[in-house]
Amino acid sequence: MSTDQAKEISASGVTVDVGDATTRYLLYGLLPSWFVPGVADWVMHRRTRIEETAGTKESLILPHSPKGVGGAPS
């Protein structure tokens, strides 16, 4: 930010609160972006009838899931 921009902002009395910016990001950015993958996950579980097909095999696979996306080893 240039000094001219800083002077203009301070002259207008507008302040930027980090807490407000974070809240806006979480409510209007992050939460809506989680909605689409959540709906897609629900649709896939409905399509594969997970309540009937899941069992011991899936329970054994789930702890290894983070390794597939570069997460910490379990």
Tab-separated table of C-alpha atoms in Angstrom:
chain	number	residue	atom	x	y	z
A	1	MET	CA	0.000	0.000	0.000
A	2	SER	CA	1.386	3.391	-0.907
A	3	THR	CA	1.522	6.297	1.517
A	4	ASP	CA	-1.087	8.136	-0.560
A	5	GLN	CA	-3.497	5.236	-0.163
A	6	ALA	CA	-2.794	5.081	3.569
A	7	LYS	CA	-3.454	8.812	3.942
A	8	GLU	CA	-6.696	8.501	1.973
A	9	ILE	CA	-7.918	5.642	4.142
A	10	SER	CA	-7.002	7.380	7.390
A	11	ALA	CA	-8.623	10.611	6.187
A	12	SER	CA	-11.882	8.835	5.381
A	13	GLY	CA	-12.042	7.288	8.861
A	14	VAL	CA	-12.460	3.770	7.477
A	15	THR	CA	-10.733	1.086	9.522
A	16	VAL	CA	-10.126	-2.528	8.642
A	17	ASP	CA	-10.737	-4.939	11.482
A	18	VAL	CA	-8.991	-8.278	11.083
A	19	GLY	CA	-11.700	-10.028	13.094
A	20	ASP	CA	-14.440	-8.713	10.815
A	21	ALA	CA	-12.483	-9.682	7.707
A	22	THR	CA	-11.917	-13.183	9.072
A	23	THR	CA	-15.583	-13.589	9.963
A	24	ARG	CA	-16.671	-12.464	6.496
A	25	TYR	CA	-14.175	-14.869	4.887
A	26	LEU	CA	-15.413	-17.801	6.967
A	27	LEU	CA	-19.125	-17.091	6.548
A	28	TYR	CA	-19.226	-15.990	2.922
A	29	GLY	CA	-16.199	-17.780	1.475
A	30	LEU	CA	-15.218	-20.962	3.256
A	31	LEU	CA	-18.600	-22.277	4.389
A	32	PRO	CA	-20.249	-21.965	0.957
A	33	SER	CA	-17.217	-23.613	-0.650
A	34	TRP	CA	-17.724	-26.644	1.629
A	35	PHE	CA	-21.356	-26.959	0.567
A	36	VAL	CA	-20.719	-28.319	-2.943
A	37	PRO	CA	-18.338	-31.141	-1.886
A	38	GLY	CA	-20.718	-31.991	0.966
A	39	VAL	CA	-23.655	-32.362	-1.397
A	40	ALA	CA	-21.527	-34.385	-3.826
A	41	ASP	CA	-20.483	-36.705	-0.984
A	42	TRP	CA	-24.107	-37.148	0.062
A	43	VAL	CA	-25.143	-37.924	-3.536
A	44	MET	CA	-22.394	-40.537	-3.903
A	45	HIS	CA	-23.329	-42.200	-0.623
A	46	ARG	CA	-26.964	-42.319	-1.700
A	47	ARG	CA	-26.001	-43.729	-5.092
A	48	THR	CA	-23.849	-46.507	-3.652
A	49	ARG	CA	-26.317	-47.314	-0.845
A	50	ILE	CA	-23.570	-46.978	1.762
A	51	GLU	CA	-25.896	-48.015	4.563
A	52	GLU	CA	-26.111	-51.479	2.963
A	53	THR	CA	-22.662	-51.880	1.407
A	54	ALA	CA	-20.281	-50.448	4.027
A	55	GLY	CA	-18.744	-52.744	6.548
A	56	THR	CA	-15.451	-53.947	7.948
A	57	LYS	CA	-13.527	-53.339	4.723
A	58	GLU	CA	-14.411	-49.631	4.669
A	59	SER	CA	-13.647	-49.306	8.365
A	60	LEU	CA	-10.161	-50.664	7.707
A	61	ILE	CA	-9.577	-48.335	4.733
A	62	LEU	CA	-10.641	-45.072	6.426
A	63	PRO	CA	-7.570	-44.669	8.715
A	64	HIS	CA	-5.353	-44.778	5.618
A	65	SER	CA	-7.265	-42.042	3.759
A	66	PRO	CA	-5.023	-39.103	4.832
A	67	LYS	CA	-2.003	-40.853	3.286
A	68	GLY	CA	-3.656	-40.663	-0.138
A	69	VAL	CA	-3.834	-36.888	-0.037
A	70	GLY	CA	-0.433	-36.263	1.524
A	71	GLY	CA	-1.629	-36.004	5.105
A	72	ALA	CA	0.163	-37.122	8.208
A	73	PRO	CA	0.726	-40.854	8.510
A	74	SER	CA	-1.729	-42.637	10.737
